Short mmCIF file of C-alpha atoms and ligand atoms in Angstrom, two decimals:
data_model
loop_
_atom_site.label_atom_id
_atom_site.label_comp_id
_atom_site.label_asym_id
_atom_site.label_seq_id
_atom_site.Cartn_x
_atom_site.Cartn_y
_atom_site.Cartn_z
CA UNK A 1 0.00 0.00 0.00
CA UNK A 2 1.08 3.16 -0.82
CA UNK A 3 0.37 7.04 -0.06
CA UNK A 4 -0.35 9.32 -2.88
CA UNK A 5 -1.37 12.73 -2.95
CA UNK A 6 -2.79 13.63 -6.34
CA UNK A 7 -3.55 16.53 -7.83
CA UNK A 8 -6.03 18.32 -10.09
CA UNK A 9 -5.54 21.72 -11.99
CA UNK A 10 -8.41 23.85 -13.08
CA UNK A 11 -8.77 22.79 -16.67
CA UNK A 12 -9.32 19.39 -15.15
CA UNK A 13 -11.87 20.07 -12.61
CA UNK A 14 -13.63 22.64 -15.34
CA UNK A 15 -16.46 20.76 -15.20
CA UNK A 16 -19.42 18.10 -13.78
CA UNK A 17 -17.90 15.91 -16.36
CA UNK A 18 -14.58 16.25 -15.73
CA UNK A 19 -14.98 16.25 -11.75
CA UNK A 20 -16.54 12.99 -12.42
CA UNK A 21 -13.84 11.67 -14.80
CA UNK A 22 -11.30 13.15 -11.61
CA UNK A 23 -13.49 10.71 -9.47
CA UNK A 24 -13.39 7.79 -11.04
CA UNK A 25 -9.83 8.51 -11.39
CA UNK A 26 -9.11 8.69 -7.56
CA UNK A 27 -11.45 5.84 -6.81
CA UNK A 28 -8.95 3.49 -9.43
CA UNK A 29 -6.15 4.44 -6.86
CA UNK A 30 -7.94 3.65 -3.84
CA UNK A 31 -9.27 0.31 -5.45
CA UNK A 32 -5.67 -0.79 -6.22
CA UNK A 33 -5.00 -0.10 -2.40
CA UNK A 34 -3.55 3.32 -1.98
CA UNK A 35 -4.61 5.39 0.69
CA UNK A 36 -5.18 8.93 -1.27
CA UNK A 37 -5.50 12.60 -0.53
CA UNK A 38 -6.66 14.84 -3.58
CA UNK A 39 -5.79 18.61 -4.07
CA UNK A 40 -7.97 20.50 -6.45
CA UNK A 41 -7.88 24.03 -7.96
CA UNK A 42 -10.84 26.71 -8.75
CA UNK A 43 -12.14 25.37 -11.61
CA UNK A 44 -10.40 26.82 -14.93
CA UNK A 45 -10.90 30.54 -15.65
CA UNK A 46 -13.02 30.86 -11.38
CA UNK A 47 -9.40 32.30 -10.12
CA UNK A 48 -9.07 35.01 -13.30
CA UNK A 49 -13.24 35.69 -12.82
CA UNK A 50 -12.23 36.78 -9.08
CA UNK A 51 -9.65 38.33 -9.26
CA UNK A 52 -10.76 40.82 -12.11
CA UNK A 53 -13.27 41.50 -9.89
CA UNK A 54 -10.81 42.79 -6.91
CA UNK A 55 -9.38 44.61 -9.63
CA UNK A 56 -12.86 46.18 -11.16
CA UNK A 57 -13.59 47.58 -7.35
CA UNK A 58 -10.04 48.70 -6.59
CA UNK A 59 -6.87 47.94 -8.67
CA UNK A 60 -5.08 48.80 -5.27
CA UNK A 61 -6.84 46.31 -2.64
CA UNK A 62 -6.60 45.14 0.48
CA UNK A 63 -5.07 41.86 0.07
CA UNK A 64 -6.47 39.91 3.23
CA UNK A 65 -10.05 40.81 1.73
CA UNK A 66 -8.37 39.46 -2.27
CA UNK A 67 -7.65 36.73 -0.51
CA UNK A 68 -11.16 36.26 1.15
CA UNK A 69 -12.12 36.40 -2.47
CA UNK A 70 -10.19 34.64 -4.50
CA UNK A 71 -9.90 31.50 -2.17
CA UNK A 72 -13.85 30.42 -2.91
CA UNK A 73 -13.05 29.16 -6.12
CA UNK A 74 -11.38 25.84 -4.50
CA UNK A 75 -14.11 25.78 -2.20
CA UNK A 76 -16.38 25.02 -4.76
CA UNK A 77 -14.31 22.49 -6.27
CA UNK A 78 -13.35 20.42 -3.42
CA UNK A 79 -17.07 20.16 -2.33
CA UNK A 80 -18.02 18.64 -5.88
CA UNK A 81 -15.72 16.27 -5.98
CA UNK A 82 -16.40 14.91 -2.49
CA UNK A 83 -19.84 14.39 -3.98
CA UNK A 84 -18.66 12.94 -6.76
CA UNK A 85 -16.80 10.63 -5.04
CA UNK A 86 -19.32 9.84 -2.23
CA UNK A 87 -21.62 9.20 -5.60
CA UNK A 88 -19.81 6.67 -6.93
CA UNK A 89 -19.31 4.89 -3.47
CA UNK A 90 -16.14 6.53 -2.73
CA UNK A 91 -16.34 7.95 0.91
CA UNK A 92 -14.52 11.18 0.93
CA UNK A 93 -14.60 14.73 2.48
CA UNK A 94 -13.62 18.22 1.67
CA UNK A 95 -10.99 20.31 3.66
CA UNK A 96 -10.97 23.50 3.42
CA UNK A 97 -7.20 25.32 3.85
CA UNK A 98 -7.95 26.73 7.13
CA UNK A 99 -9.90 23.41 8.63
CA UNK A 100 -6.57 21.69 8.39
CA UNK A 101 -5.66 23.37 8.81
CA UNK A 102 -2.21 24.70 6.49
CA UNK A 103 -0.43 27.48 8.68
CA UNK A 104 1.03 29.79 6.38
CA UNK A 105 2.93 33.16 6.85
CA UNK A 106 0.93 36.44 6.76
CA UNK A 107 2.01 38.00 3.24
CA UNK A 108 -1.72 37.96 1.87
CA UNK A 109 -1.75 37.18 -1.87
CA UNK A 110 1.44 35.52 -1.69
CA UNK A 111 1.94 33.13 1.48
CA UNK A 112 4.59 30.49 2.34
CA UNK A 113 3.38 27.25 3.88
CA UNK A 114 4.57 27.02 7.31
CA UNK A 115 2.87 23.43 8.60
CA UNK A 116 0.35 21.36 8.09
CA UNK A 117 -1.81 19.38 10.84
CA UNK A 118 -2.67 16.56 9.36
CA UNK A 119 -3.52 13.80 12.00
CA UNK A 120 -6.73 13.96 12.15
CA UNK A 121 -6.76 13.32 8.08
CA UNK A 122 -4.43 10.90 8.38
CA UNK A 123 -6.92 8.89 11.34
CA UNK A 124 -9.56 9.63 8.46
CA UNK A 125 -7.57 8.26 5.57
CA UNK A 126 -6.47 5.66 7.37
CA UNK A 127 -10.13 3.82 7.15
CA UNK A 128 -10.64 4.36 3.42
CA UNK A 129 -11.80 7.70 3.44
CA UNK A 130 -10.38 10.53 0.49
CA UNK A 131 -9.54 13.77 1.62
CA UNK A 132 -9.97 16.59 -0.37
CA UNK A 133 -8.01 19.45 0.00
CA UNK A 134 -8.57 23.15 -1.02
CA UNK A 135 -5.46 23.90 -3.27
CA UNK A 136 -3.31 27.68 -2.92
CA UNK A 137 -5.34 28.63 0.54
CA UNK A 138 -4.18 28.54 3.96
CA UNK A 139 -4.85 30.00 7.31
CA UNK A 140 -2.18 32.53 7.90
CA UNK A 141 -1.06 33.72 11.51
CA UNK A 142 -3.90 36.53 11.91
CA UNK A 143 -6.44 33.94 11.71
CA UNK A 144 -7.51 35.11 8.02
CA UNK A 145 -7.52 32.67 4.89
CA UNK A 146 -4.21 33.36 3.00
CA UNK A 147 -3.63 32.46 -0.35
CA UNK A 148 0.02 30.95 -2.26
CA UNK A 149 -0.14 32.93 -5.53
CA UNK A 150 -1.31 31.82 -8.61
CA UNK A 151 -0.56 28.45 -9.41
CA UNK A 152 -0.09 27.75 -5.72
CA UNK A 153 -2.36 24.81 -5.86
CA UNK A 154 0.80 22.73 -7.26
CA UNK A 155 2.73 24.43 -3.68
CA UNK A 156 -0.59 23.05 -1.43
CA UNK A 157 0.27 19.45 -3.49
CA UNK A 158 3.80 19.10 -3.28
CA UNK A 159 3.37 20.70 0.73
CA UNK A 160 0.73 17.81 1.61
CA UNK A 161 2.84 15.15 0.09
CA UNK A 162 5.99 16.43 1.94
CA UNK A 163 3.51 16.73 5.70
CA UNK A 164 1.83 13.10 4.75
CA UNK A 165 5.07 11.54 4.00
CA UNK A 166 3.66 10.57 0.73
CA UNK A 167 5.48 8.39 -1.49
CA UNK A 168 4.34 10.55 -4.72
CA UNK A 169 3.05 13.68 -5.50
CA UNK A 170 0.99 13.09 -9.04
CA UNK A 171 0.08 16.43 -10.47
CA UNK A 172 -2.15 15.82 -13.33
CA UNK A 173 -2.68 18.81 -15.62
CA UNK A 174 -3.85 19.41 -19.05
CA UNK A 175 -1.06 18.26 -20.61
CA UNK A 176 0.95 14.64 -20.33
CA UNK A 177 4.26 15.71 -19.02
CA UNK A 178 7.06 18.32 -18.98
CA UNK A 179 7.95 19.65 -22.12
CA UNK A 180 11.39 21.04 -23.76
CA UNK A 181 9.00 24.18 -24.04
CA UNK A 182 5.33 25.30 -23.91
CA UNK A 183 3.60 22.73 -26.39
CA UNK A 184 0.63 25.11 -26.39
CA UNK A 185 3.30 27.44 -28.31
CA UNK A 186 6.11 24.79 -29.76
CA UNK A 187 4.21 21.94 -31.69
CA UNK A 188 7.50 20.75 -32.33
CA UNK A 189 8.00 20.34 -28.48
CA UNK A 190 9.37 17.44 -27.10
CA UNK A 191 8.17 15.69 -23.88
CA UNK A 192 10.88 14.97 -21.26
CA UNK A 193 10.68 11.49 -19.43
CA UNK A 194 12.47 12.98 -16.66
CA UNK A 195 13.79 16.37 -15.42
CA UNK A 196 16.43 17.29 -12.58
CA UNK A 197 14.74 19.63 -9.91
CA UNK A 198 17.25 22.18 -10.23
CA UNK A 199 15.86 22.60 -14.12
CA UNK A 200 12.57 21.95 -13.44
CA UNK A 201 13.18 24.75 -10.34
CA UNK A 202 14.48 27.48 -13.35
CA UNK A 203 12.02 26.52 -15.94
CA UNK A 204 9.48 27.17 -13.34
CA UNK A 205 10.91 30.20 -11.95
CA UNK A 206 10.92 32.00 -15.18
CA UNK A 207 7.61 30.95 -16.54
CA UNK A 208 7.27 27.77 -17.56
CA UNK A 209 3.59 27.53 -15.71
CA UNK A 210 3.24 23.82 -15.50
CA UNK A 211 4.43 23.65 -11.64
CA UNK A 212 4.75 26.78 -9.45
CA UNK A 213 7.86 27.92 -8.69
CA UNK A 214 7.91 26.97 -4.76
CA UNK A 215 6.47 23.83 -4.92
CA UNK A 216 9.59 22.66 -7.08
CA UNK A 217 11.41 24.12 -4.21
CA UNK A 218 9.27 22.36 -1.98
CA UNK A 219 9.82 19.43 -3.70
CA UNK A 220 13.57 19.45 -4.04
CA UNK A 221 14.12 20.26 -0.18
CA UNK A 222 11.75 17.40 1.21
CA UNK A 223 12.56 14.98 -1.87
CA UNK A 224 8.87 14.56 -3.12
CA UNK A 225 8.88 12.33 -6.05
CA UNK A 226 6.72 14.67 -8.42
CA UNK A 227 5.08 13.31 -11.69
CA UNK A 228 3.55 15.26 -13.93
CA UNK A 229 0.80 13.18 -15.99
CA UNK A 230 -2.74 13.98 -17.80
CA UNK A 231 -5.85 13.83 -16.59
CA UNK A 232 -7.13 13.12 -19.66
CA UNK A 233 -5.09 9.77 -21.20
CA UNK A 234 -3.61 7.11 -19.14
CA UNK A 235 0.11 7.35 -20.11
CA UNK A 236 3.61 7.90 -18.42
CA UNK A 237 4.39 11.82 -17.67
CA UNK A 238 7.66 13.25 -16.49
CA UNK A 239 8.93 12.81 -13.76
CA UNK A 240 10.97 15.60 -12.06
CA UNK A 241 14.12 13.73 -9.79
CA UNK A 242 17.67 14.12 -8.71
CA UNK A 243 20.34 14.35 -11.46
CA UNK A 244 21.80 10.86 -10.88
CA UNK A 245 18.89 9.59 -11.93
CA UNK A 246 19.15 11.28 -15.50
CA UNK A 247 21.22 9.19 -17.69
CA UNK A 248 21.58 11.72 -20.75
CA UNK A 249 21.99 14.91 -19.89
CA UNK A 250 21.27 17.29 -22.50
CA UNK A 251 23.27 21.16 -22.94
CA UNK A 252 19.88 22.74 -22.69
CA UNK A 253 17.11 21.12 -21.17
CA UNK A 254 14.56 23.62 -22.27
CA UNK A 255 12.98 27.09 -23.02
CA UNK A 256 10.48 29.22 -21.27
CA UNK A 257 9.02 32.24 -21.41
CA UNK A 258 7.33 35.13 -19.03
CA UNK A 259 4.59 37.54 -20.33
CA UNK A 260 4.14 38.33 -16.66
CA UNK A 261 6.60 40.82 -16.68
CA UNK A 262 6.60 44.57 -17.10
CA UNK A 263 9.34 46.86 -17.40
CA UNK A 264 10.57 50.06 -15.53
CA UNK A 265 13.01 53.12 -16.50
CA UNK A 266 13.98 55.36 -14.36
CA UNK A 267 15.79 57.70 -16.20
CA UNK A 268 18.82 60.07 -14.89
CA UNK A 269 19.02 58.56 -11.60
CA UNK A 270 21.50 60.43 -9.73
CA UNK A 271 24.62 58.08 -10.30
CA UNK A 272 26.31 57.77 -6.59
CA UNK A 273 26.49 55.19 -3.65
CA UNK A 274 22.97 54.24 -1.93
CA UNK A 275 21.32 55.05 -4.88
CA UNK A 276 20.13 51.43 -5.97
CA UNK A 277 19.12 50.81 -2.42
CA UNK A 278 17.33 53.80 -2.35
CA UNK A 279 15.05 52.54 -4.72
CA UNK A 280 14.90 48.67 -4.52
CA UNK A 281 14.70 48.86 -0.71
CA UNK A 282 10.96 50.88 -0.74
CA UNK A 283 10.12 48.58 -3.16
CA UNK A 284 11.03 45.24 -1.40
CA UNK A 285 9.25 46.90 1.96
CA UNK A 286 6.35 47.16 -0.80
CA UNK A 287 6.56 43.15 -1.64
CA UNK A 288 7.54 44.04 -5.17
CA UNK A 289 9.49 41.34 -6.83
CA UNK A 290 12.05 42.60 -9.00
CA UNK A 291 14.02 40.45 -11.44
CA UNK A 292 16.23 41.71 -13.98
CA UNK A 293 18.15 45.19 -13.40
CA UNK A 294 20.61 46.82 -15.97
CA UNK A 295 22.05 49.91 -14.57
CA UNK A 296 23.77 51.84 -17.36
CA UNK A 297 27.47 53.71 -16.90
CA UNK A 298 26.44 57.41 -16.60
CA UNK A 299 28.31 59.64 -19.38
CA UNK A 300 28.62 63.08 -16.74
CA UNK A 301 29.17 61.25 -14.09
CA UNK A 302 26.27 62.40 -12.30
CA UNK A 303 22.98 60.89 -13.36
CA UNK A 304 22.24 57.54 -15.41
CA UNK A 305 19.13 55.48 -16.57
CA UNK A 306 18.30 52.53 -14.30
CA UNK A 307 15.82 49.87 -16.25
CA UNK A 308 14.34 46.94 -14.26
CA UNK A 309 11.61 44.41 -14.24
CA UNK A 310 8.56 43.68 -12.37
CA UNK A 311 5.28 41.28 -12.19
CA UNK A 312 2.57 43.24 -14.20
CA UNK A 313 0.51 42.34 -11.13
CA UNK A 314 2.84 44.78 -9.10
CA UNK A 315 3.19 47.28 -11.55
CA UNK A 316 0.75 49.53 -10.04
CA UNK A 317 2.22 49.10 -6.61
CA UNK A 318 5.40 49.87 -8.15
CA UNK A 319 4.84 52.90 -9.59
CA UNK A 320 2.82 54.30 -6.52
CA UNK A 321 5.87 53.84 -4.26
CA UNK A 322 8.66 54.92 -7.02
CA UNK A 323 6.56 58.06 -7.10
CA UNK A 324 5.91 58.22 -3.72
CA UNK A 325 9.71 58.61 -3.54
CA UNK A 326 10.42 60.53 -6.26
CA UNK A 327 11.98 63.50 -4.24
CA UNK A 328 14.40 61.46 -2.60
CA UNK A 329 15.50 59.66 -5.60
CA UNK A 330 15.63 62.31 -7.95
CA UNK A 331 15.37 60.90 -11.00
CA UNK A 332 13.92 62.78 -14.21
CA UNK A 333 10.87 60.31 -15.46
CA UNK A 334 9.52 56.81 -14.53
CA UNK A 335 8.86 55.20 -17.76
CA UNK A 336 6.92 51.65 -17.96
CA UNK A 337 6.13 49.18 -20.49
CA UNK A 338 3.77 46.07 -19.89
CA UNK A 339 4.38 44.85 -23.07
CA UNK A 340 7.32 42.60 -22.97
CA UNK A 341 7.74 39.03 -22.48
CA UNK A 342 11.10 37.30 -21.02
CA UNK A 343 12.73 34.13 -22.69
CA UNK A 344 14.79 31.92 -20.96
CA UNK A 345 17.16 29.20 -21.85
CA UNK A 346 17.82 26.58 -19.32
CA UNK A 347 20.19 23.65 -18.75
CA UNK A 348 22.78 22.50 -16.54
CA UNK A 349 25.33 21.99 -19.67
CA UNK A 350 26.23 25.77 -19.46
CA UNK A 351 28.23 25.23 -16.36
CA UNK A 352 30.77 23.60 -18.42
CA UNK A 353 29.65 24.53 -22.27
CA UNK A 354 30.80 27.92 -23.64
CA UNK A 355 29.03 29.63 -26.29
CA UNK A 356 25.31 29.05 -25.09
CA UNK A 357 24.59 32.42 -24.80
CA UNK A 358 25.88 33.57 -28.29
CA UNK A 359 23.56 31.12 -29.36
CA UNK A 360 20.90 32.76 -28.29
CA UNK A 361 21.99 36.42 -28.78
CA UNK A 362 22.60 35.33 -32.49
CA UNK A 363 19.35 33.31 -33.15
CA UNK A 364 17.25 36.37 -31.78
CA UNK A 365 19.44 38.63 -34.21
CA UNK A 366 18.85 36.69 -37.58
CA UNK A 367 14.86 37.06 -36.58
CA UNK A 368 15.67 40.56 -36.08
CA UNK A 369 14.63 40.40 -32.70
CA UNK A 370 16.08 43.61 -30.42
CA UNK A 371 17.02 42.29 -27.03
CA UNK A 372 16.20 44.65 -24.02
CA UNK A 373 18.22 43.98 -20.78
CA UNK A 374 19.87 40.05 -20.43
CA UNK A 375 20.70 38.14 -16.94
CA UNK A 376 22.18 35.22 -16.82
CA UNK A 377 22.80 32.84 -13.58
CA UNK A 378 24.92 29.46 -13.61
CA UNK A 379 22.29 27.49 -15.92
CA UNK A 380 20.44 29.81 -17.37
CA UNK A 381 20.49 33.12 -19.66
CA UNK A 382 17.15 35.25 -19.95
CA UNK A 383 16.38 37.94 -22.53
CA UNK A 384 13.48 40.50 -22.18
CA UNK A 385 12.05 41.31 -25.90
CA UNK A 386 9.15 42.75 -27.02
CA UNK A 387 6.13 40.37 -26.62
CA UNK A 388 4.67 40.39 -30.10
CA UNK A 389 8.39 38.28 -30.96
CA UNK A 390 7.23 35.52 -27.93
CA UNK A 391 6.17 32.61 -30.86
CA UNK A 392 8.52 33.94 -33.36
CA UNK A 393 11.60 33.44 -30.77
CA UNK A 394 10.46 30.38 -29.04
CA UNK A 395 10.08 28.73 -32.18
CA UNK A 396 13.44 30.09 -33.31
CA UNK A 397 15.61 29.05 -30.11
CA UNK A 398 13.99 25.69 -29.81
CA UNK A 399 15.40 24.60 -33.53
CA UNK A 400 18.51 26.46 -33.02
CA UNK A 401 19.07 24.33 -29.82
CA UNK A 402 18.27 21.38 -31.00
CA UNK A 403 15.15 20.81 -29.09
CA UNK A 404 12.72 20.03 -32.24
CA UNK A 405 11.04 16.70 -32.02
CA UNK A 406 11.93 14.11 -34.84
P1 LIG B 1 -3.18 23.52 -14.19
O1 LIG B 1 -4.43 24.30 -14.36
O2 LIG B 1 -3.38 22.05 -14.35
O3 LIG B 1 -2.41 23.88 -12.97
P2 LIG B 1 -1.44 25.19 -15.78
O4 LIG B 1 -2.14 25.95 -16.87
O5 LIG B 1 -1.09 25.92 -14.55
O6 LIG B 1 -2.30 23.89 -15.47
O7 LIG B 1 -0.11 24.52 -16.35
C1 LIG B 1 -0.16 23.72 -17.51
C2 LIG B 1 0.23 24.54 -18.73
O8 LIG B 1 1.62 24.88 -18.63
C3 LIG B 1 0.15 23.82 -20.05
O9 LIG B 1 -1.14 23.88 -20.59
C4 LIG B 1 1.18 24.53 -20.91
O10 LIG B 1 0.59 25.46 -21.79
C5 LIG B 1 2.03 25.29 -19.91
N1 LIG B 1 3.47 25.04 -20.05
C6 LIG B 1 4.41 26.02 -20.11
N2 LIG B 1 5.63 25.51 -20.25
C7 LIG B 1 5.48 24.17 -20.29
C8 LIG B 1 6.41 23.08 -20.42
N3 LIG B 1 7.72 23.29 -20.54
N4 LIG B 1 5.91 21.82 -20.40
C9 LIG B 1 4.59 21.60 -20.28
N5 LIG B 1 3.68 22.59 -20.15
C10 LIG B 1 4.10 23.86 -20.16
N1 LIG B 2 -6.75 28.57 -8.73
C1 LIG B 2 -5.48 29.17 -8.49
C2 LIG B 2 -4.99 29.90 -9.73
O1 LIG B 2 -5.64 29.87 -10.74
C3 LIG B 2 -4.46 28.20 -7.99
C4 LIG B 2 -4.10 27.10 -8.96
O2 LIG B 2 -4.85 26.80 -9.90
O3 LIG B 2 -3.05 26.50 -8.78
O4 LIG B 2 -3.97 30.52 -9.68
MG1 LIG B 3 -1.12 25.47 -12.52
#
């Protein structure tokens, strides 16, 4: 007997007939003898639905009350499927985040799992019954429902599997495995049988949506075997595992991209010491994320343009404090642009592999693609471009790697 945590992502719990197919699904693992805990997410397109209407009262909320929101869509879906399950003969009950319940940190919109309390689902589990568990909600420490960030129902997954000990984590999404790049974009995309979790951890990290960011993390610090399969065919997915268990090991392991990403200029900055703290401190205090910086060499000496990227969800936020500031930091004009996408080439071969990078730079050129601001870290090398190129260079850098399926 084993213990599985599987888990369902909104396309496949979209709906009656596919929370039934997710049934009959779980009750095959329970029948073969597997004690089973399911995660679900809002069914596909609830999340967006909610939070557009956040937006549509305030596009500056209060994010305990977003989270109050945005949270219900999982509600919904963990109550149907307990149905459908109970339906079919399947005993089973719904948990929500904060019945657990999942202890998370207090950064509303964006909270870290801290601990789960799972004993009395375990007791429960034990004699035969499902559990099924609200994915990306928690209870955080001021006794308010928190939420993980979109996508974070993969985090609540890989977080349950880690608390229940769980031999796997099966994460069963709308497509049947990890890809070289987004098939959705690449038809020439090739599935990967397996994937280390440091790659898997910078494919996710800058975009590749298939498994959040921290529950790779998640999953590489607790060891969670992760598979990625369909929901919708029975066949082997990818599974995401330490690097000695990857035979061939490939220069670049894949390609992702980021239209979540929206770009800031400060221009003349006063060029002297505190000046980059100045500005990235208010705007870390502000739970802005930002990722790429390019700081140009000032010509007098005195003042220079600073250009850096942000989530388009903190954009807003972004500009409010930078403006907020503006006195302090002296700069000339704040100049933003949402429309840019960042593309990202990962694989662990660049550690030893020169010439990766040139690669790309020269690919993106012979499109006649104009690259904004670069960053590279030990396996990876990211460009920001404009986003109408996001097919055009995808398509480009997958061939030019040689990525392309036979
Ligand atoms: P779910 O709703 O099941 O959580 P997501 O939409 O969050 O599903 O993630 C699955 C999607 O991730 C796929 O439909 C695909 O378009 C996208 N994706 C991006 N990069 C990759 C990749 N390298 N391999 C597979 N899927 C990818
Ligand atoms: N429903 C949430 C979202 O759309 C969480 C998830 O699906 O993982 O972001
Ligand atoms: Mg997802």
């Amino acid at each position: 007997m084993a213990r599985i945590v599987m888990k369902f992502g909104g396309t496949s719990v979209a709906d009656i007939e596919r929370i039934k197919n997710v049934a009959n699904r779980v009750k095959r693992e329970v029948d073969s003898g597997n004690e089973v805990a399911v995660v679900v997410s809002a069914m596909s397109g609830a999340t967006n639905q909610l939070v557009a209407w956040c937006s549509q009262i305030a596009p500056l909320h209060d994010a305990r009350e977003y989270d109050a929101v945005v949270a219900t869509g999982e509600q919904v879906t963990t109550g149907l499927l307990a149905i459908a399950l109970q339906e079919i003969g399947q005993s089973a009950r719904s948990w929500c985040g904060w019945q657990l319940p999942i202890h998370t940190d207090g950064v509303h919109g964006k909270a870290r799992i801290m601990s789960i309390e799972t004993d009395e689902m375990i007791a429960r589990m034990g004699k035969g019954e499902v559990a099924v568990v609200a994915g990306f909600q928690g209870l955080g420490p001021d006794k308010r429902i928190s939420t993980l960030g979109r996508g974070g129902s993969d985090t609540s997954a890989v977080a349950l599997a880690a608390a229940l000990k769980a031999d796997r984590c099966d994460i069963y999404t709308d497509v049947d495995g990890v890809y070289t790049t987004d098939p959705r974009i690449v038809t020439k995309a090739r599935k990967l049988d397996k994937i280390t979790y440091e790659e898997m951890l910078e494919l996710a990290s800058v975009g590749a949506k298939v498994l959040q960011t921290r529950s790779v993390e998640m999953a590489m610090k607790h060891r969670v075997r992760v598979q990625v399969l369909s929901s919708f065919e029975d066949k082997p997915g990818t599974l995401v595992c330490d690097e000695d268990e990857i035979v061939e090991k490939e220069l670049v392991s894949g390609i992702a991209y980021s239209r979540d990403e929206a770009k800031v200029t400060l221009v003349r900055v006063a060029d002297r010491p505190g000046v980059a703290a100045a500005i990235f401190g208010p705007l870390a205090e502000a739970a802005v994320n930002v990722d790429m910086i390019v700081q140009n060499v000032s010509e007098d000496g005195k003042s220079t343009d600073l250009t850096f990227t942000v989530g388009n969800a903190d954009l807003e936020r972004a500009k409010k404090v930078l403006e907020e500031h503006k006195g302090a930091l002296g700069y000339e004009k704040l100049i933003s642009d949402p429309n840019v996408v960042k593309v990202s080439v990962i694989g662990v071969g660049m550690r030893s592999h020169a010439g990766i990078a040139q690669k790309m730079f020269q690919t993106l050129a012979s499109e006649g693609i104009n690259i904004q601001v670069i960053s590279t870290s030990e396996i990876k090398i990211s460009v920001l471009i404009e986003e109408k190129y996001t097919e055009l260079a995808l398509r480009a850098l997958h061939t030019a790697y040689g990525l392309d399926a036979a």
